[in-house]
Short mmCIF file of N, CA and C in Angstrom, two decimals:
data_model
loop_
_atom_site.label_atom_id
_atom_site.label_comp_id
_atom_site.label_asym_id
_atom_site.label_seq_id
_atom_site.Cartn_x
_atom_site.Cartn_y
_atom_site.Cartn_z
N MET A 1 -92.65 35.77 161.38
CA MET A 1 -92.12 35.96 162.85
C MET A 1 -90.58 35.41 162.72
N ALA A 2 -89.73 36.19 163.35
CA ALA A 2 -88.42 35.82 163.35
C ALA A 2 -88.00 34.60 164.21
N SER A 3 -86.68 34.08 163.79
CA SER A 3 -86.40 32.84 164.55
C SER A 3 -86.08 33.29 166.01
N PRO A 4 -86.11 32.38 166.98
CA PRO A 4 -85.75 32.66 168.37
C PRO A 4 -84.02 32.85 168.41
N VAL A 5 -83.75 33.66 169.42
CA VAL A 5 -82.43 33.85 169.56
C VAL A 5 -82.03 32.85 170.68
N VAL A 6 -80.90 32.17 170.57
CA VAL A 6 -80.52 31.12 171.54
C VAL A 6 -79.32 31.37 171.96
N ARG A 7 -78.98 31.55 173.31
CA ARG A 7 -77.74 31.85 173.97
C ARG A 7 -77.51 30.86 175.12
N THR A 8 -76.16 30.42 174.95
CA THR A 8 -75.70 29.39 176.02
C THR A 8 -75.08 30.17 177.02
N LEU A 9 -75.50 30.02 178.23
CA LEU A 9 -74.99 30.89 179.52
C LEU A 9 -74.20 29.80 180.22
N ARG A 10 -72.77 29.94 180.14
CA ARG A 10 -71.87 29.08 180.90
C ARG A 10 -71.46 29.50 182.35
N SER A 11 -71.86 30.71 182.53
CA SER A 11 -71.45 31.32 183.92
C SER A 11 -72.30 32.47 184.37
N ARG A 12 -72.37 32.82 185.42
CA ARG A 12 -73.18 33.96 185.94
C ARG A 12 -72.88 35.22 185.12
N ARG A 13 -71.54 35.27 184.78
CA ARG A 13 -71.14 36.44 183.98
C ARG A 13 -71.79 36.41 182.57
N ASP A 14 -71.90 35.31 182.06
CA ASP A 14 -72.83 35.23 180.87
C ASP A 14 -74.36 35.68 181.10
N THR A 15 -74.84 35.23 182.25
CA THR A 15 -76.37 35.59 182.55
C THR A 15 -76.45 37.19 182.80
N ARG A 16 -75.38 37.80 183.47
CA ARG A 16 -75.38 39.13 183.64
C ARG A 16 -75.22 39.92 182.24
N GLN A 17 -74.54 39.34 181.40
CA GLN A 17 -74.38 39.97 180.03
C GLN A 17 -75.76 39.93 179.31
N LEU A 18 -76.39 38.80 179.35
CA LEU A 18 -77.66 38.63 178.72
C LEU A 18 -78.68 39.67 179.38
N GLY A 19 -78.66 39.72 180.71
CA GLY A 19 -79.39 40.67 181.22
C GLY A 19 -79.22 42.15 180.84
N ALA A 20 -78.08 42.58 180.71
CA ALA A 20 -77.73 43.80 180.14
C ALA A 20 -78.19 43.99 178.84
N ALA A 21 -78.08 43.04 177.86
CA ALA A 21 -78.58 43.00 176.44
C ALA A 21 -80.13 43.27 176.45
N ILE A 22 -80.87 42.57 177.45
CA ILE A 22 -82.24 42.68 177.50
C ILE A 22 -82.71 43.91 177.94
N ALA A 23 -81.98 44.44 178.98
CA ALA A 23 -82.21 45.86 179.44
C ALA A 23 -82.07 46.94 178.42
N ARG A 24 -81.28 46.79 177.44
CA ARG A 24 -80.90 47.65 176.38
C ARG A 24 -82.03 47.86 175.52
N VAL A 25 -82.94 46.55 175.21
CA VAL A 25 -83.99 46.73 174.22
C VAL A 25 -85.31 46.98 174.79
N LEU A 26 -85.48 47.04 176.18
CA LEU A 26 -86.79 47.17 176.82
C LEU A 26 -87.19 48.68 176.72
N GLU A 27 -88.54 48.73 176.61
CA GLU A 27 -89.11 49.90 176.58
C GLU A 27 -90.29 50.03 177.64
N ALA A 28 -90.67 51.31 178.05
CA ALA A 28 -91.77 51.50 178.94
C ALA A 28 -93.08 50.77 178.61
N GLY A 29 -93.54 49.99 179.19
CA GLY A 29 -94.91 49.29 178.93
C GLY A 29 -94.57 47.75 178.39
N ASP A 30 -93.28 47.40 178.26
CA ASP A 30 -93.05 46.06 177.77
C ASP A 30 -93.34 45.03 179.08
N VAL A 31 -93.70 43.89 178.52
CA VAL A 31 -93.83 42.75 179.40
C VAL A 31 -92.74 41.71 178.97
N VAL A 32 -91.95 41.20 179.86
CA VAL A 32 -91.18 40.17 179.67
C VAL A 32 -91.48 38.91 180.31
N ILE A 33 -91.91 37.74 179.72
CA ILE A 33 -92.14 36.48 180.52
C ILE A 33 -91.06 35.55 180.52
N LEU A 34 -90.80 35.12 181.74
CA LEU A 34 -89.61 34.22 182.00
C LEU A 34 -90.11 32.95 182.26
N SER A 35 -89.65 31.83 181.80
CA SER A 35 -89.92 30.56 182.09
C SER A 35 -88.85 29.62 182.19
N GLY A 36 -88.91 28.37 182.91
CA GLY A 36 -87.86 27.48 183.15
C GLY A 36 -88.25 26.91 184.40
N ASP A 37 -87.44 25.70 184.58
CA ASP A 37 -87.74 24.85 185.75
C ASP A 37 -87.15 25.80 186.98
N LEU A 38 -87.56 25.28 188.22
CA LEU A 38 -86.92 25.65 189.56
C LEU A 38 -85.45 25.71 189.36
N GLY A 39 -84.88 26.78 189.80
CA GLY A 39 -83.42 26.78 189.75
C GLY A 39 -82.80 27.07 188.49
N ALA A 40 -83.53 27.38 187.32
CA ALA A 40 -83.01 27.69 185.93
C ALA A 40 -82.22 29.07 185.95
N GLY A 41 -82.67 29.81 186.92
CA GLY A 41 -81.94 31.28 186.92
C GLY A 41 -82.84 32.37 186.61
N LYS A 42 -84.12 32.22 186.60
CA LYS A 42 -85.12 33.18 186.24
C LYS A 42 -84.89 34.51 186.99
N THR A 43 -84.82 34.28 188.44
CA THR A 43 -84.83 35.50 189.25
C THR A 43 -83.28 36.09 189.13
N PHE A 44 -82.33 35.27 188.89
CA PHE A 44 -80.99 35.91 188.71
C PHE A 44 -80.86 36.65 187.41
N LEU A 45 -81.56 36.28 186.44
CA LEU A 45 -81.59 37.04 185.23
C LEU A 45 -82.37 38.41 185.37
N VAL A 46 -83.52 38.25 186.12
CA VAL A 46 -84.32 39.58 186.53
C VAL A 46 -83.45 40.58 187.11
N GLY A 47 -82.57 39.96 188.01
CA GLY A 47 -81.69 40.88 188.93
C GLY A 47 -80.58 41.47 187.92
N ALA A 48 -80.21 40.68 186.89
CA ALA A 48 -79.15 41.20 185.95
C ALA A 48 -79.76 42.31 185.07
N VAL A 49 -81.12 42.18 184.67
CA VAL A 49 -81.77 43.33 184.00
C VAL A 49 -82.01 44.43 184.92
N ALA A 50 -82.39 44.27 186.07
CA ALA A 50 -82.71 45.38 187.11
C ALA A 50 -81.32 46.08 187.16
N ARG A 51 -80.30 45.33 187.57
CA ARG A 51 -78.92 46.20 187.68
C ARG A 51 -78.65 47.04 186.52
N SER A 52 -78.81 46.35 185.33
CA SER A 52 -78.49 47.14 184.16
C SER A 52 -79.39 48.44 183.80
N LEU A 53 -80.54 48.46 184.62
CA LEU A 53 -81.45 49.59 184.50
C LEU A 53 -81.21 50.53 185.57
N GLY A 54 -80.30 50.18 186.38
CA GLY A 54 -79.77 51.00 187.47
C GLY A 54 -80.49 50.82 188.84
N VAL A 55 -80.89 49.61 189.09
CA VAL A 55 -81.35 49.18 190.37
C VAL A 55 -80.24 48.90 191.29
N GLU A 56 -80.15 49.56 192.44
CA GLU A 56 -79.03 49.20 193.40
C GLU A 56 -79.60 48.33 194.53
N GLY A 57 -78.79 47.50 195.09
CA GLY A 57 -79.25 46.73 196.25
C GLY A 57 -79.78 45.30 195.68
N ALA A 58 -80.35 44.52 196.62
CA ALA A 58 -80.73 43.17 196.24
C ALA A 58 -82.02 43.24 195.46
N VAL A 59 -81.99 42.21 194.41
CA VAL A 59 -83.25 41.98 193.80
C VAL A 59 -83.57 40.51 194.08
N THR A 60 -84.64 40.29 194.77
CA THR A 60 -85.03 39.07 195.43
C THR A 60 -86.34 38.54 194.55
N SER A 61 -86.47 37.28 194.92
CA SER A 61 -87.70 36.55 194.23
C SER A 61 -89.04 37.09 194.99
N PRO A 62 -89.94 37.43 194.25
CA PRO A 62 -91.14 37.87 194.82
C PRO A 62 -92.25 36.57 195.14
N THR A 63 -91.61 35.51 195.16
CA THR A 63 -92.41 34.24 195.23
C THR A 63 -93.48 34.31 196.27
N PHE A 64 -93.43 34.88 197.57
CA PHE A 64 -94.40 35.05 198.47
C PHE A 64 -95.05 36.43 198.47
N ALA A 65 -94.31 37.42 198.24
CA ALA A 65 -94.92 38.69 198.05
C ALA A 65 -95.70 38.89 196.84
N LEU A 66 -95.15 38.13 195.75
CA LEU A 66 -95.96 38.25 194.51
C LEU A 66 -95.32 39.27 193.53
N VAL A 67 -95.05 40.31 194.06
CA VAL A 67 -94.58 41.57 193.21
C VAL A 67 -93.70 42.42 193.91
N HIS A 68 -92.55 42.89 193.43
CA HIS A 68 -91.68 43.74 193.86
C HIS A 68 -91.56 44.82 192.99
N GLU A 69 -91.33 46.19 193.31
CA GLU A 69 -91.30 47.18 192.37
C GLU A 69 -89.98 47.99 192.66
N TYR A 70 -89.17 48.36 191.59
CA TYR A 70 -88.04 49.10 191.79
C TYR A 70 -88.10 50.40 190.81
N ALA A 71 -87.45 51.38 191.22
CA ALA A 71 -87.37 52.67 190.55
C ALA A 71 -86.15 52.60 189.61
N THR A 72 -86.33 52.95 188.28
CA THR A 72 -85.12 53.11 187.26
C THR A 72 -85.34 54.38 186.66
N ALA A 73 -84.33 54.85 185.92
CA ALA A 73 -84.30 56.21 185.20
C ALA A 73 -85.31 56.03 184.10
N ARG A 74 -85.41 54.82 183.43
CA ARG A 74 -86.12 54.61 182.20
C ARG A 74 -87.65 54.48 182.43
N ALA A 75 -88.15 53.65 183.38
CA ALA A 75 -89.47 53.38 183.81
C ALA A 75 -89.39 52.62 185.15
N PRO A 76 -90.47 52.55 185.82
CA PRO A 76 -90.63 51.63 186.95
C PRO A 76 -90.46 50.29 186.53
N LEU A 77 -89.64 49.40 187.34
CA LEU A 77 -89.57 48.10 187.01
C LEU A 77 -90.35 47.35 187.81
N VAL A 78 -91.42 46.41 187.42
CA VAL A 78 -92.08 45.62 188.14
C VAL A 78 -91.83 44.08 187.95
N HIS A 79 -91.50 43.43 189.00
CA HIS A 79 -91.01 41.91 189.04
C HIS A 79 -92.08 41.26 189.70
N ALA A 80 -92.73 40.16 188.96
CA ALA A 80 -93.66 39.48 189.51
C ALA A 80 -93.31 38.00 189.38
N ASP A 81 -93.78 37.12 190.35
CA ASP A 81 -93.70 35.76 190.29
C ASP A 81 -95.05 35.07 190.42
N LEU A 82 -95.55 34.39 189.35
CA LEU A 82 -96.98 33.83 189.39
C LEU A 82 -96.83 32.34 189.75
N TYR A 83 -95.68 31.70 190.28
CA TYR A 83 -95.65 30.37 190.57
C TYR A 83 -96.77 29.89 191.46
N ARG A 84 -97.13 30.67 192.35
CA ARG A 84 -98.32 30.20 193.36
C ARG A 84 -99.68 30.39 192.95
N LEU A 85 -99.68 31.07 191.66
CA LEU A 85 -100.94 31.55 191.31
C LEU A 85 -101.49 30.72 190.03
N ARG A 86 -100.81 29.94 189.70
CA ARG A 86 -101.08 29.12 188.50
C ARG A 86 -102.56 28.38 188.74
N GLY A 87 -103.29 28.16 187.58
CA GLY A 87 -104.57 27.54 187.65
C GLY A 87 -105.75 28.20 187.27
N PRO A 88 -107.03 27.88 187.43
CA PRO A 88 -108.03 28.56 186.87
C PRO A 88 -108.27 30.04 187.37
N GLY A 89 -107.73 30.38 188.69
CA GLY A 89 -108.04 31.70 189.02
C GLY A 89 -106.84 32.66 188.60
N LEU A 90 -105.98 32.30 187.74
CA LEU A 90 -104.82 33.07 187.50
C LEU A 90 -105.20 34.47 186.84
N ALA A 91 -106.18 34.50 185.89
CA ALA A 91 -106.46 35.91 185.30
C ALA A 91 -107.07 36.78 186.44
N ALA A 92 -107.83 36.34 187.24
CA ALA A 92 -108.28 37.17 188.35
C ALA A 92 -107.31 37.68 189.24
N GLU A 93 -106.26 36.82 189.67
CA GLU A 93 -105.28 37.05 190.56
C GLU A 93 -104.36 38.19 189.82
N VAL A 94 -103.97 38.02 188.63
CA VAL A 94 -103.09 38.97 187.93
C VAL A 94 -103.89 40.32 187.86
N ALA A 95 -105.24 40.27 187.73
CA ALA A 95 -106.12 41.66 187.67
C ALA A 95 -105.81 42.28 189.14
N ARG A 96 -106.05 41.41 190.11
CA ARG A 96 -105.90 42.04 191.60
C ARG A 96 -104.62 42.43 191.71
N LEU A 97 -103.51 41.99 191.15
CA LEU A 97 -102.28 42.65 191.39
C LEU A 97 -101.95 43.77 190.63
N GLY A 98 -102.67 44.15 189.57
CA GLY A 98 -102.57 45.30 188.87
C GLY A 98 -101.58 45.38 187.73
N LEU A 99 -101.09 44.25 187.51
CA LEU A 99 -99.99 44.32 186.58
C LEU A 99 -100.29 44.80 185.14
N ARG A 100 -101.50 44.51 184.69
CA ARG A 100 -101.82 45.21 183.42
C ARG A 100 -102.01 46.70 183.46
N GLU A 101 -102.38 47.17 184.59
CA GLU A 101 -102.48 48.69 184.76
C GLU A 101 -101.06 49.21 184.81
N ARG A 102 -100.15 48.56 185.64
CA ARG A 102 -98.91 49.08 185.66
C ARG A 102 -98.09 49.03 184.34
N ARG A 103 -98.52 48.17 183.43
CA ARG A 103 -98.10 48.14 182.08
C ARG A 103 -98.47 49.25 181.47
N ARG A 104 -99.85 49.50 181.49
CA ARG A 104 -100.44 50.63 180.80
C ARG A 104 -99.73 52.03 181.35
N GLU A 105 -99.56 52.01 182.53
CA GLU A 105 -98.88 53.20 183.03
C GLU A 105 -97.41 53.43 182.56
N GLY A 106 -96.88 52.45 181.88
CA GLY A 106 -95.50 52.53 181.45
C GLY A 106 -94.34 51.79 182.19
N ALA A 107 -94.80 51.06 183.08
CA ALA A 107 -93.87 50.18 183.65
C ALA A 107 -93.22 49.08 182.87
N ILE A 108 -92.09 48.73 183.09
CA ILE A 108 -91.52 47.50 182.49
C ILE A 108 -91.77 46.41 183.47
N VAL A 109 -92.74 45.23 182.97
CA VAL A 109 -93.09 44.33 183.99
C VAL A 109 -92.32 42.90 183.44
N LEU A 110 -91.59 42.24 184.32
CA LEU A 110 -91.04 41.08 184.31
C LEU A 110 -91.71 39.87 185.29
N VAL A 111 -92.14 38.91 184.50
CA VAL A 111 -93.03 37.94 185.32
C VAL A 111 -92.37 36.72 185.04
N GLU A 112 -92.06 36.10 186.23
CA GLU A 112 -91.67 34.67 186.09
C GLU A 112 -93.00 33.71 186.20
N TRP A 113 -92.97 32.66 185.62
CA TRP A 113 -94.09 31.71 185.62
C TRP A 113 -95.34 32.38 185.19
N GLY A 114 -95.14 33.30 183.96
CA GLY A 114 -96.18 34.01 183.43
C GLY A 114 -96.68 33.55 182.07
N ALA A 115 -96.24 32.49 181.57
CA ALA A 115 -96.70 32.00 180.22
C ALA A 115 -98.18 31.74 179.97
N ASP A 116 -98.84 31.34 181.05
CA ASP A 116 -100.31 31.42 181.02
C ASP A 116 -101.00 32.61 181.32
N ALA A 117 -100.42 33.65 181.62
CA ALA A 117 -100.95 34.93 181.91
C ALA A 117 -100.88 36.02 180.86
N ALA A 118 -100.56 35.67 179.73
CA ALA A 118 -100.23 36.80 178.67
C ALA A 118 -101.42 37.59 178.34
N ASP A 119 -102.58 36.96 178.41
CA ASP A 119 -103.84 37.76 178.05
C ASP A 119 -104.18 38.60 179.24
N ALA A 120 -103.97 38.25 180.46
CA ALA A 120 -104.31 38.88 181.55
C ALA A 120 -103.31 40.12 181.82
N LEU A 121 -102.14 39.91 181.17
CA LEU A 121 -101.04 40.93 181.23
C LEU A 121 -101.23 41.96 180.22
N GLY A 122 -102.18 41.88 179.36
CA GLY A 122 -102.48 42.84 178.37
C GLY A 122 -102.15 42.36 176.98
N GLY A 123 -101.77 41.26 176.72
CA GLY A 123 -101.50 40.68 175.29
C GLY A 123 -100.15 40.36 175.07
N GLU A 124 -99.73 40.27 173.85
CA GLU A 124 -98.29 39.63 173.70
C GLU A 124 -97.14 40.42 174.34
N PRO A 125 -96.36 39.55 174.98
CA PRO A 125 -95.13 40.05 175.62
C PRO A 125 -94.21 40.58 174.59
N ALA A 126 -93.38 41.47 174.97
CA ALA A 126 -92.32 42.19 174.14
C ALA A 126 -91.17 41.16 173.99
N LEU A 127 -91.08 40.14 175.01
CA LEU A 127 -90.02 39.24 175.03
C LEU A 127 -90.40 38.02 175.93
N VAL A 128 -90.08 36.84 175.40
CA VAL A 128 -90.31 35.51 176.11
C VAL A 128 -88.90 35.08 176.34
N VAL A 129 -88.57 34.74 177.53
CA VAL A 129 -87.13 34.14 177.82
C VAL A 129 -87.45 32.83 178.48
N SER A 130 -87.00 31.57 177.85
CA SER A 130 -87.16 30.39 178.32
C SER A 130 -85.71 29.84 178.70
N LEU A 131 -85.48 29.67 179.92
CA LEU A 131 -84.31 29.02 180.47
C LEU A 131 -84.25 27.52 180.80
N ALA A 132 -83.44 26.83 180.17
CA ALA A 132 -83.17 25.50 180.34
C ALA A 132 -81.90 24.90 180.97
N ILE A 133 -81.91 24.28 182.02
CA ILE A 133 -80.77 23.76 182.57
C ILE A 133 -80.11 22.68 181.72
N THR A 134 -78.78 22.87 181.41
CA THR A 134 -78.21 21.89 180.52
C THR A 134 -76.88 21.46 181.10
N GLY A 135 -76.58 21.70 182.39
CA GLY A 135 -75.48 21.37 183.09
C GLY A 135 -75.50 21.78 184.52
N GLU A 136 -74.48 21.48 185.42
CA GLU A 136 -74.42 21.86 186.78
C GLU A 136 -74.52 23.52 186.74
N ARG A 137 -73.64 24.03 185.85
CA ARG A 137 -73.76 25.70 185.86
C ARG A 137 -74.13 26.08 184.51
N GLU A 138 -74.34 25.37 183.59
CA GLU A 138 -74.87 26.05 182.17
C GLU A 138 -76.38 26.00 181.95
N ARG A 139 -76.75 26.90 181.35
CA ARG A 139 -78.25 27.21 181.01
C ARG A 139 -78.11 27.46 179.46
N VAL A 140 -79.37 27.27 178.96
CA VAL A 140 -79.56 27.70 177.44
C VAL A 140 -80.89 28.70 177.59
N ALA A 141 -80.70 29.88 177.09
CA ALA A 141 -81.75 30.81 177.04
C ALA A 141 -82.16 30.92 175.67
N THR A 142 -83.58 30.69 175.67
CA THR A 142 -84.11 30.99 174.20
C THR A 142 -85.07 32.14 174.20
N LEU A 143 -84.96 33.09 173.36
CA LEU A 143 -85.62 34.44 173.36
C LEU A 143 -86.34 34.45 172.29
N SER A 144 -87.65 34.91 172.41
CA SER A 144 -88.51 35.11 171.18
C SER A 144 -89.40 36.35 171.49
N GLY A 145 -89.97 36.84 170.59
CA GLY A 145 -90.99 37.91 170.63
C GLY A 145 -90.38 39.29 170.00
N PRO A 146 -91.14 40.17 169.89
CA PRO A 146 -90.68 41.25 169.18
C PRO A 146 -89.33 42.01 169.56
N ARG A 147 -88.88 41.88 170.75
CA ARG A 147 -87.66 42.58 171.07
C ARG A 147 -86.42 41.63 171.05
N ALA A 148 -86.72 40.22 170.68
CA ALA A 148 -85.70 39.20 170.60
C ALA A 148 -84.57 39.63 169.59
N ASP A 149 -85.10 40.23 168.48
CA ASP A 149 -84.24 40.52 167.27
C ASP A 149 -83.21 41.59 167.67
N GLY A 150 -83.43 42.41 168.67
CA GLY A 150 -82.67 43.44 169.11
C GLY A 150 -81.41 43.02 170.09
N ILE A 151 -81.71 41.63 170.52
CA ILE A 151 -80.70 41.36 171.62
C ILE A 151 -79.35 40.60 170.77
N VAL A 152 -78.15 41.16 171.20
CA VAL A 152 -76.91 40.74 170.48
C VAL A 152 -76.10 40.25 171.47
#
């Protein structure tokens, strides 16, 4: 297994650039798991990926709706936030949301707070992005998984 890719994000611009790099390597059926403390920038990074895939308009957190879906030229983009679903019923809730099926149908699935849901999402994610707050405006992104090597 390759070493993780580590990126220091000193600005929103750096995060947008990382989002564009992630978008370039994603393929239909990929799952991306995003983790990090509240306020680490998971939703902002998802927005950067979405915009790079051609999504126009606001990309907002699906914390209460649980799932938002966007059309892109490459594949449907599904953005899920499992923060409220943690615990013993997680697999059943992920099944109820149909995320595994959307993946099988070719959607790109980006999941915040999904580290415990990999099996329910259909197995190994294509990419895992862990965001750590290291300063008032600085974050460190650690990327691992099969698609991480393609991110430059």
